[in-house]
Amino acid sequence: MRKKKLKIWKPVVLGFTMLYLFIMVLSTWVMELRFAEEFKKSAAQHLSSIRQQLENSEDIMEDNYFNYITAQVMSVEPSSPFQQFSAAIYGTDGHLLAKSENILMQSFYDDSGAHYCHYPLEQLTDGELKTLAEYGQKSYNINTPAGPPPQYRIAIRQTRDSKLCQILVQEITWEQQGSQEGDSYIDPVANSHHSYETESGTNYQETDSKIVWERNYPDAGQKTWKDSQVKALEVSLLFPYLVFGGYEQWLQWTGTEYLQEFDSQIDMSIPKVEQLLTEFNDASYVLPARDILYNPVWTDKNDRLRFYLALRFESHPWAAATHYLTPIYLMGLVLMLAGIAKIIYTANQISKQRNAVEEMRRDFTNAMAHELKTPLSVIRGFAENLLEHNMEEKRDYYLTQIIGQTEQMDQLTAEMIAISKMDSQQLVLAKEPVSLSELIREQITRLKPAIQEKNLQIQYDCGRDFVIDGDRNYLAKAVWNLLSNAVSYNLPGGRIFIQTDTRSCFIENTGNPLSQEQLTHAFDMFYSGDKSRTSKEKHMGMGLFLARKILMLHHRNLSLENTSAGIRATIK
């Protein structure tokens, strides 16, 4: 049995696994093509967006303003976590002017307008940048605040010649505005009062603060931050992807060397500038996993070339497709396992049924041989006696016994034919109302000699008849077998109690109670749990089996149970 299961299990699992992998790989490939096209469009949109901002900015000639533009563009909400960008600006001579990087920005206003100061963070270690980014997620940024006040404030101190000498992170305590004037908290770092208004119009004021992180530049020179009179200035973090993408996407961006590796100089003559410019509108352009696009930026007034914009990107369409299809993978895996389990279970059930049929066939053959052995032995014995002893006075007795044994064999053969017909799909039962009370009385009449021989008493309680729509001949056979059992296994001088109502019939006889094993196997073919059965009673071990099978064909149930007086057969 175990080897048969393994032979079924292996090809089923292998076949389903190959089918699952083929479907999933094909689906992933189709989705990869879709994401590659989307990423191509996204790259074109980013390139166009940055270029448009640069062309519309008339005051962009200051080098440090390039950092603001590129970093600001990189801070917009990303279209996908599986594609990231960096931008750089090259002058007309091919020198790198600015690129996307992690910077601090300070903004202030005067009569001449807005001014911006930018502080690159090249001196910070990776660990310091990560710490600053974690605080930066919860600090005030250049976008309009939508929620409660920021938990942290980032500030800097600088020397009189505008060199960065200290970075501070403050943890701020806010309360809704409501205290009287004059009670306002003065921040000791900024030496000023801070208030905050959300988009919903709720006003908050700062009530306390403490420094939770700082980074010092001791070699800044001039008057340093140690002088308490040096005022700290609030700044914003311009870390690509941090504001909308979150810390994990910023970490991915800053950890991708390809996005940081802009050449400090590009050759403007070899190859020619025109060959450096990728026309992204070409429908035949195939987006690689990594690429760099160049585009010229002109002035609006005289169409003079101002500088070149370079957009470097990294795309992961396969990863995007895999992430998108993860629920499909899991659902497909569950369906595959369910299919494997169902097929293996069904195959095992079929195998068990086949084995059960094979075992039943062997038992049937053995039982038939055993049942036929007794009458054949009797016939052989009486025939030999007739040959060896020519006794006329016993000749009739021997012949009578031989005829009786052949009748017994004929009855067994007839029962086997009946069972075979009932197992056949071609069996057609007659449909007519059959009175069970009438059938019982008919069969009792046939059994009267055996009843009188055992001196049995028959009691009826058939005030309400039990009528079954079915085949009268088959039902008569079932009733005969039940009554024959009740007579054969009754005690001498006992009784048989018969009761019917509109939905059931009870046939109870006095006798020894059956064991649990006998009750369990009583309806098995050729089961002979009672060793007292003899050929004289002509019980072939098929009576209950045949009776139950006939009643099941008529959608009725037959059960056997012990009672205080004996054994009861119930038809419902």
Coordinates of N, CA, C and O in Angstrom, one line a residue, residues 316-456:
H316 N 13.2 48.4 -11.1 CA 13.2 46.9 -10.7 C 11.8 46.4 -11.1 O 10.9 46.1 -10.3
P317 N 11.5 46.3 -12.4 CA 10.2 45.8 -12.9 C 9.9 44.4 -12.4 O 8.8 44.1 -12.1
W318 N 10.9 43.5 -12.4 CA 10.7 42.1 -11.9 C 10.3 42.1 -10.4 O 9.4 41.4 -10.0
A319 N 11.0 42.9 -9.6 CA 10.6 43.0 -8.2 C 9.2 43.6 -8.0 O 8.5 43.1 -7.2
A320 N 8.9 44.6 -8.8 CA 7.6 45.2 -8.8 C 6.5 44.2 -9.1 O 5.4 44.1 -8.5
A321 N 6.8 43.4 -10.2 CA 5.8 42.4 -10.6 C 5.6 41.3 -9.5 O 4.5 40.9 -9.2
T322 N 6.8 40.9 -8.9 CA 6.7 39.9 -7.9 C 5.9 40.4 -6.7 O 5.1 39.7 -6.1
H323 N 6.2 41.6 -6.3 CA 5.5 42.2 -5.2 C 4.0 42.3 -5.5 O 3.1 42.0 -4.6
Y324 N 3.6 42.7 -6.7 CA 2.2 42.9 -7.0 C 1.5 41.6 -7.0 O 0.3 41.5 -6.7
L325 N 2.2 40.5 -7.5 CA 1.5 39.2 -7.6 C 1.7 38.3 -6.4 O 1.2 37.2 -6.4
T326 N 2.2 38.9 -5.3 CA 2.4 38.1 -4.1 C 1.1 37.4 -3.6 O 1.0 36.2 -3.3
P327 N -0.1 38.2 -3.6 CA -1.3 37.5 -3.2 C -1.7 36.4 -4.2 O -2.3 35.4 -3.7
I328 N -1.4 36.6 -5.5 CA -1.7 35.6 -6.5 C -0.9 34.3 -6.2 O -1.3 33.2 -6.3
Y329 N 0.4 34.6 -5.9 CA 1.3 33.5 -5.6 C 0.8 32.6 -4.4 O 0.7 31.4 -4.5
L330 N 0.4 33.3 -3.4 CA -0.1 32.6 -2.2 C -1.4 31.9 -2.5 O -1.6 30.7 -2.1
M331 N -2.3 32.6 -3.2 CA -3.6 31.9 -3.6 C -3.4 30.7 -4.5 O -4.0 29.7 -4.3
G332 N -2.5 30.9 -5.4 CA -2.1 29.8 -6.3 C -1.5 28.6 -5.6 O -1.8 27.4 -5.8
L333 N -0.6 29.0 -4.6 CA 0.0 27.9 -3.8 C -1.1 27.1 -3.0 O -1.0 25.9 -2.9
V334 N -2.0 27.9 -2.4 CA -3.1 27.2 -1.6 C -3.9 26.3 -2.5 O -4.2 25.2 -2.1
L335 N -4.3 26.9 -3.7 CA -5.1 26.0 -4.6 C -4.3 24.8 -5.1 O -4.8 23.7 -5.2
M336 N -3.0 25.0 -5.3 CA -2.1 23.9 -5.7 C -2.1 22.8 -4.7 O -2.3 21.6 -4.9
L337 N -1.9 23.2 -3.4 CA -1.8 22.3 -2.3 C -3.1 21.6 -2.1 O -3.2 20.4 -1.8
A338 N -4.2 22.4 -2.3 CA -5.6 21.8 -2.1 C -5.8 20.8 -3.2 O -6.4 19.7 -3.0
G339 N -5.4 21.1 -4.5 CA -5.6 20.2 -5.6 C -4.7 18.9 -5.4 O -5.2 17.8 -5.6
I340 N -3.5 19.1 -4.9 CA -2.7 17.9 -4.6 C -3.3 17.0 -3.6 O -3.4 15.8 -3.7
A341 N -3.7 17.7 -2.5 CA -4.3 16.9 -1.4 C -5.6 16.2 -1.8 O -5.8 15.1 -1.5
K342 N -6.4 16.9 -2.7 CA -7.7 16.3 -3.1 C -7.4 15.1 -4.0 O -8.0 14.1 -3.9
I343 N -6.4 15.2 -4.9 CA -6.1 14.1 -5.9 C -5.6 13.0 -5.1 O -5.9 11.8 -5.3
I344 N -4.6 13.3 -4.2 CA -4.0 12.2 -3.4 C -5.0 11.5 -2.5 O -5.1 10.3 -2.4
Y345 N -5.9 12.3 -1.9 CA -6.9 11.7 -1.1 C -7.9 10.9 -1.9 O -8.2 9.7 -1.5
T346 N -8.3 11.4 -3.1 CA -9.2 10.6 -3.9 C -8.5 9.3 -4.4 O -9.2 8.3 -4.4
A347 N -7.3 9.5 -4.8 CA -6.5 8.3 -5.3 C -6.4 7.2 -4.2 O -6.6 6.0 -4.4
N348 N -6.1 7.7 -2.9 CA -6.0 6.8 -1.8 C -7.4 6.1 -1.5 O -7.4 4.9 -1.2
Q349 N -8.4 7.0 -1.6 CA -9.8 6.4 -1.4 C -10.1 5.3 -2.4 O -10.6 4.3 -2.1
I350 N -9.8 5.6 -3.7 CA -10.0 4.6 -4.7 C -9.2 3.4 -4.5 O -9.7 2.3 -4.7
S351 N -7.9 3.6 -4.1 CA -7.1 2.5 -3.8 C -7.6 1.7 -2.6 O -7.6 0.4 -2.7
K352 N -8.1 2.4 -1.6 CA -8.7 1.6 -0.5 C -10.0 0.9 -0.9 O -10.2 -0.3 -0.5
Q353 N -10.8 1.5 -1.7 CA -12.0 0.8 -2.2 C -11.6 -0.4 -3.1 O -12.2 -1.4 -3.0
R354 N -10.6 -0.2 -3.9 CA -10.2 -1.3 -4.8 C -9.6 -2.4 -3.9 O -9.9 -3.6 -4.1
N355 N -8.9 -2.1 -2.9 CA -8.4 -3.1 -2.0 C -9.5 -3.8 -1.2 O -9.4 -5.0 -0.9
A356 N -10.5 -2.9 -0.8 CA -11.6 -3.5 -0.1 C -12.4 -4.4 -0.9 O -12.8 -5.5 -0.5
V357 N -12.6 -4.1 -2.2 CA -13.3 -4.9 -3.1 C -12.5 -6.2 -3.4 O -13.1 -7.3 -3.4
E358 N -11.2 -6.1 -3.5 CA -10.4 -7.2 -3.7 C -10.4 -8.2 -2.4 O -10.5 -9.4 -2.6
E359 N -10.4 -7.5 -1.3 CA -10.5 -8.3 0.0 C -11.8 -9.0 0.1 O -11.9 -10.1 0.5
M360 N -12.9 -8.2 -0.3 CA -14.2 -8.8 -0.2 C -14.4 -9.9 -1.2 O -15.1 -10.9 -0.9
R361 N -13.7 -9.8 -2.4 CA -13.8 -10.9 -3.4 C -13.1 -12.1 -2.8 O -13.6 -13.3 -3.0
R362 N -12.0 -11.9 -2.2 CA -11.3 -13.1 -1.6 C -12.1 -13.7 -0.5 O -12.2 -15.0 -0.4
D363 N -12.7 -12.8 0.4 CA -13.5 -13.4 1.5 C -14.8 -14.1 0.9 O -15.2 -15.1 1.4
F364 N -15.3 -13.5 -0.2 CA -16.5 -14.1 -0.8 C -16.1 -15.5 -1.4 O -16.9 -16.5 -1.2
T365 N -15.0 -15.6 -2.0 CA -14.5 -16.9 -2.6 C -14.3 -17.9 -1.5 O -14.8 -19.1 -1.6
N366 N -13.7 -17.5 -0.4 CA -13.4 -18.4 0.7 C -14.7 -18.8 1.4 O -14.9 -20.0 1.8
A367 N -15.6 -17.8 1.6 CA -16.9 -18.1 2.2 C -17.7 -19.0 1.3 O -18.4 -20.0 1.9
M368 N -17.8 -18.8 0.0 CA -18.5 -19.7 -0.9 C -18.0 -21.1 -0.8 O -18.7 -22.1 -0.8
A369 N -16.6 -21.2 -0.8 CA -16.0 -22.5 -0.8 C -16.4 -23.2 0.5 O -16.7 -24.4 0.6
H370 N -16.4 -22.4 1.6 CA -16.7 -23.0 2.9 C -18.2 -23.4 3.0 O -18.5 -24.5 3.5
E371 N -19.1 -22.5 2.5 CA -20.5 -22.8 2.5 C -20.8 -24.0 1.6 O -21.7 -24.8 1.9
L372 N -20.2 -24.2 0.5 CA -20.4 -25.3 -0.4 C -19.8 -26.6 0.0 O -20.2 -27.7 -0.4
K373 N -18.8 -26.4 0.9 CA -18.0 -27.6 1.3 C -18.9 -28.6 2.1 O -18.9 -29.8 1.9
T374 N -19.7 -28.0 3.0 CA -20.5 -28.8 3.9 C -21.6 -29.6 3.1 O -21.6 -30.9 3.2
P375 N -22.4 -29.0 2.3 CA -23.4 -29.8 1.5 C -22.7 -30.8 0.5 O -23.2 -31.9 0.3
L376 N -21.6 -30.4 -0.1 CA -20.9 -31.3 -1.0 C -20.4 -32.5 -0.2 O -20.4 -33.7 -0.8
S377 N -19.9 -32.3 1.0 CA -19.3 -33.4 1.8 C -20.5 -34.4 2.1 O -20.3 -35.6 2.1
V378 N -21.6 -33.8 2.5 CA -22.8 -34.6 2.9 C -23.2 -35.4 1.6 O -23.5 -36.7 1.7
I379 N -23.4 -34.8 0.5 CA -23.8 -35.5 -0.7 C -22.8 -36.6 -1.1 O -23.2 -37.7 -1.4
R380 N -21.5 -36.3 -1.0 CA -20.5 -37.3 -1.3 C -20.6 -38.5 -0.3 O -20.5 -39.7 -0.7
G381 N -20.8 -38.2 0.9 CA -20.9 -39.3 1.9 C -22.1 -40.2 1.7 O -22.0 -41.4 1.7
F382 N -23.3 -39.6 1.4 CA -24.4 -40.4 1.2 C -24.3 -41.1 -0.2 O -24.8 -42.3 -0.3
A383 N -23.7 -40.6 -1.2 CA -23.5 -41.2 -2.5 C -22.6 -42.4 -2.3 O -22.8 -43.5 -2.9
E384 N -21.5 -42.3 -1.5 CA -20.6 -43.4 -1.3 C -21.3 -44.5 -0.5 O -21.0 -45.7 -0.8
N385 N -22.1 -44.1 0.4 CA -22.9 -45.2 1.2 C -23.8 -45.9 0.2 O -24.0 -47.2 0.4
L386 N -24.4 -45.2 -0.7 CA -25.3 -45.9 -1.6 C -24.5 -46.9 -2.5 O -25.0 -47.9 -2.9
L387 N -23.2 -46.5 -2.9 CA -22.4 -47.4 -3.7 C -21.9 -48.6 -2.9 O -21.9 -49.7 -3.4
E388 N -21.5 -48.4 -1.7 CA -20.9 -49.4 -0.9 C -21.9 -50.4 -0.2 O -21.7 -51.6 -0.1
H389 N -23.0 -49.8 0.2 CA -24.0 -50.6 0.9 C -25.4 -50.5 0.1 O -26.0 -49.4 0.1
N390 N -25.7 -51.6 -0.4 CA -27.0 -51.7 -1.2 C -28.1 -52.0 -0.2 O -28.6 -53.1 -0.2
M391 N -28.4 -51.0 0.6 CA -29.5 -51.2 1.6 C -30.7 -50.5 1.2 O -30.8 -49.3 1.2
E392 N -31.7 -51.3 0.8 CA -33.0 -50.7 0.2 C -33.7 -49.9 1.3 O -34.3 -48.9 1.0
E393 N -33.6 -50.3 2.6 CA -34.3 -49.6 3.6 C -33.8 -48.2 3.9 O -34.5 -47.3 4.4
K394 N -32.5 -47.9 3.5 CA -32.0 -46.6 3.7 C -31.8 -45.8 2.4 O -31.4 -44.6 2.5
R395 N -32.1 -46.4 1.3 CA -31.9 -45.8 0.1 C -32.7 -44.5 0.0 O -32.2 -43.4 -0.5
D396 N -34.0 -44.5 0.4 CA -34.8 -43.3 0.3 C -34.3 -42.2 1.2 O -34.4 -41.0 0.9
Y397 N -33.8 -42.6 2.4 CA -33.3 -41.6 3.3 C -32.1 -40.9 2.7 O -32.0 -39.7 2.8
Y398 N -31.1 -41.7 2.1 CA -29.9 -41.1 1.5 C -30.3 -40.2 0.4 O -29.8 -39.0 0.3
L399 N -31.3 -40.6 -0.4 CA -31.7 -39.8 -1.6 C -32.3 -38.5 -1.1 O -32.1 -37.4 -1.7
T400 N -33.1 -38.6 0.0 CA -33.8 -37.4 0.5 C -32.8 -36.4 1.0 O -32.9 -35.2 0.8
Q401 N -31.7 -36.9 1.7 CA -30.7 -36.0 2.2 C -29.9 -35.4 1.1 O -29.6 -34.2 1.1
I402 N -29.6 -36.2 0.0 CA -28.9 -35.6 -1.1 C -29.7 -34.5 -1.8 O -29.2 -33.4 -2.1
I403 N -31.0 -34.7 -1.9 CA -31.9 -33.7 -2.5 C -31.9 -32.5 -1.7 O -31.9 -31.3 -2.1
G404 N -32.0 -32.7 -0.3 CA -32.0 -31.5 0.6 C -30.8 -30.7 0.5 O -30.8 -29.5 0.5
Q405 N -29.6 -31.4 0.4 CA -28.4 -30.6 0.3 C -28.3 -29.9 -1.1 O -27.8 -28.8 -1.1
T406 N -28.8 -30.5 -2.1 CA -28.7 -29.8 -3.4 C -29.7 -28.6 -3.4 O -29.4 -27.5 -4.0
E407 N -30.8 -28.7 -2.7 CA -31.7 -27.6 -2.5 C -31.0 -26.4 -1.8 O -31.2 -25.3 -2.1
Q408 N -30.3 -26.9 -0.7 CA -29.6 -25.8 0.0 C -28.5 -25.1 -0.9 O -28.4 -23.9 -0.8
M409 N -27.8 -25.9 -1.7 CA -26.9 -25.3 -2.6 C -27.6 -24.4 -3.6 O -27.1 -23.3 -4.0
D410 N -28.8 -24.9 -4.1 CA -29.5 -24.1 -5.0 C -30.0 -22.8 -4.4 O -30.0 -21.7 -5.1
Q411 N -30.4 -22.8 -3.1 CA -30.8 -21.6 -2.4 C -29.7 -20.6 -2.3 O -29.8 -19.4 -2.5
L412 N -28.5 -21.2 -2.0 CA -27.3 -20.3 -1.9 C -27.0 -19.6 -3.2 O -26.7 -18.5 -3.3
T413 N -27.1 -20.4 -4.3 CA -26.8 -19.9 -5.6 C -27.8 -18.8 -6.0 O -27.5 -17.8 -6.6
A414 N -29.1 -19.1 -5.6 CA -30.1 -18.1 -5.9 C -29.9 -16.8 -5.2 O -30.1 -15.7 -5.7
E415 N -29.4 -16.9 -3.9 CA -29.1 -15.7 -3.1 C -28.0 -14.9 -3.7 O -28.0 -13.7 -3.8
M416 N -27.0 -15.6 -4.2 CA -25.8 -14.9 -4.8 C -26.2 -14.2 -6.1 O -25.8 -13.1 -6.4
I417 N -27.1 -14.9 -6.9 CA -27.6 -14.3 -8.1 C -28.4 -13.0 -7.8 O -28.3 -12.0 -8.4
A418 N -29.2 -13.1 -6.7 CA -30.0 -12.0 -6.3 C -29.1 -10.8 -5.9 O -29.3 -9.6 -6.2
I419 N -28.0 -11.1 -5.1 CA -27.1 -10.0 -4.7 C -26.4 -9.4 -5.9 O -26.2 -8.2 -6.0
S420 N -26.0 -10.3 -6.9 CA -25.4 -9.8 -8.1 C -26.3 -8.9 -8.8 O -25.9 -7.8 -9.4
K421 N -27.6 -9.2 -8.9 CA -28.5 -8.3 -9.6 C -28.7 -7.0 -8.9 O -28.8 -6.0 -9.5
M422 N -28.7 -7.1 -7.6 CA -28.9 -5.8 -6.8 C -27.7 -4.9 -6.9 O -27.8 -3.7 -6.8
D423 N -26.5 -5.5 -7.1 CA -25.3 -4.7 -7.4 C -25.2 -4.1 -8.8 O -24.4 -3.2 -9.1
S424 N -26.0 -4.7 -9.7 CA -26.0 -4.3 -11.1 C -26.7 -3.0 -11.3 O -27.7 -2.7 -10.6
Q425 N -26.2 -2.1 -12.2 CA -26.8 -0.9 -12.5 C -28.1 -1.1 -13.3 O -28.9 -0.1 -13.4
Q426 N -28.4 -2.3 -13.8 CA -29.5 -2.5 -14.6 C -30.7 -3.0 -13.9 O -31.8 -3.3 -14.4
L427 N -30.6 -3.1 -12.5 CA -31.7 -3.6 -11.7 C -32.9 -2.6 -11.7 O -32.6 -1.4 -11.5
V428 N -34.1 -3.0 -12.0 CA -35.2 -2.1 -12.0 C -36.3 -2.8 -11.0 O -36.7 -3.9 -11.2
L429 N -36.5 -2.0 -10.0 CA -37.5 -2.5 -9.0 C -38.9 -2.1 -9.3 O -39.1 -1.0 -9.9
A430 N -39.8 -3.0 -9.1 CA -41.2 -2.7 -9.3 C -41.7 -1.7 -8.2 O -41.1 -1.6 -7.1
K431 N -42.7 -0.9 -8.5 CA -43.2 0.1 -7.6 C -44.7 -0.1 -7.4 O -45.5 0.1 -8.2
E432 N -44.9 -0.6 -6.2 CA -46.3 -0.8 -5.8 C -46.4 -0.7 -4.3 O -45.5 -1.0 -3.5
P433 N -47.5 -0.3 -3.7 CA -47.7 -0.3 -2.3 C -47.7 -1.7 -1.7 O -48.5 -2.6 -2.1
V434 N -46.8 -1.9 -0.8 CA -46.7 -3.3 -0.2 C -46.9 -3.2 1.3 O -46.2 -2.4 2.0
S435 N -47.9 -3.9 1.8 CA -48.2 -4.0 3.3 C -47.2 -4.9 4.0 O -47.1 -6.1 3.7
L436 N -46.4 -4.3 4.9 CA -45.4 -5.1 5.6 C -46.1 -6.1 6.6 O -45.6 -7.2 6.8
S437 N -47.3 -5.7 7.1 CA -48.0 -6.6 8.0 C -48.5 -7.8 7.3 O -48.4 -9.0 7.8
E438 N -48.9 -7.6 6.1 CA -49.4 -8.8 5.2 C -48.2 -9.7 4.9 O -48.3 -10.9 4.9
L439 N -47.1 -9.1 4.5 CA -45.9 -9.9 4.2 C -45.4 -10.7 5.3 O -45.1 -11.9 5.2
I440 N -45.5 -10.1 6.5 CA -45.0 -10.8 7.7 C -45.9 -12.0 8.0 O -45.4 -13.1 8.3
R441 N -47.2 -11.9 7.9 CA -48.1 -13.0 8.1 C -47.9 -14.1 7.1 O -48.0 -15.3 7.4
E442 N -47.7 -13.7 5.8 CA -47.4 -14.7 4.8 C -46.1 -15.5 5.1 O -46.1 -16.8 5.0
Q443 N -45.1 -14.9 5.5 CA -43.8 -15.6 5.8 C -43.9 -16.4 7.1 O -43.3 -17.4 7.2
I444 N -44.7 -15.9 8.1 CA -44.9 -16.7 9.3 C -45.6 -18.0 9.0 O -45.2 -19.1 9.5
T445 N -46.5 -18.0 8.0 CA -47.2 -19.2 7.6 C -46.2 -20.2 7.0 O -46.2 -21.4 7.3
R446 N -45.2 -19.7 6.2 CA -44.2 -20.6 5.6 C -43.3 -21.2 6.7 O -42.8 -22.3 6.5
L447 N -43.1 -20.4 7.7 CA -42.2 -20.9 8.8 C -42.9 -21.7 9.9 O -42.3 -22.0 10.9
K448 N -44.2 -22.0 9.7 CA -45.0 -22.6 10.8 C -44.4 -23.9 11.3 O -44.3 -24.2 12.5
P449 N -43.8 -24.8 10.4 CA -43.2 -26.1 10.8 C -42.1 -25.8 11.8 O -42.0 -26.5 12.8
A450 N -41.2 -24.9 11.5 CA -40.0 -24.6 12.3 C -40.5 -23.9 13.6 O -39.9 -24.2 14.7
I451 N -41.5 -23.1 13.6 CA -42.1 -22.5 14.8 C -42.7 -23.5 15.7 O -42.5 -23.5 16.9
Q452 N -43.4 -24.5 15.2 CA -44.0 -25.5 16.0 C -42.9 -26.4 16.6 O -43.1 -26.9 17.7
E453 N -41.9 -26.7 15.8 CA -40.8 -27.5 16.3 C -40.1 -26.9 17.5 O -39.8 -27.7 18.4
K454 N -40.0 -25.6 17.6 CA -39.4 -25.0 18.7 C -40.4 -24.5 19.8 O -40.0 -23.9 20.8
N455 N -41.7 -24.8 19.4 CA -42.7 -24.4 20.4 C -42.6 -22.9 20.7 O -42.7 -22.4 21.8
L456 N -42.6 -22.1 19.6 CA -42.5 -20.6 19.8 C -43.8 -20.0 19.8 O -44.8 -20.5 19.1

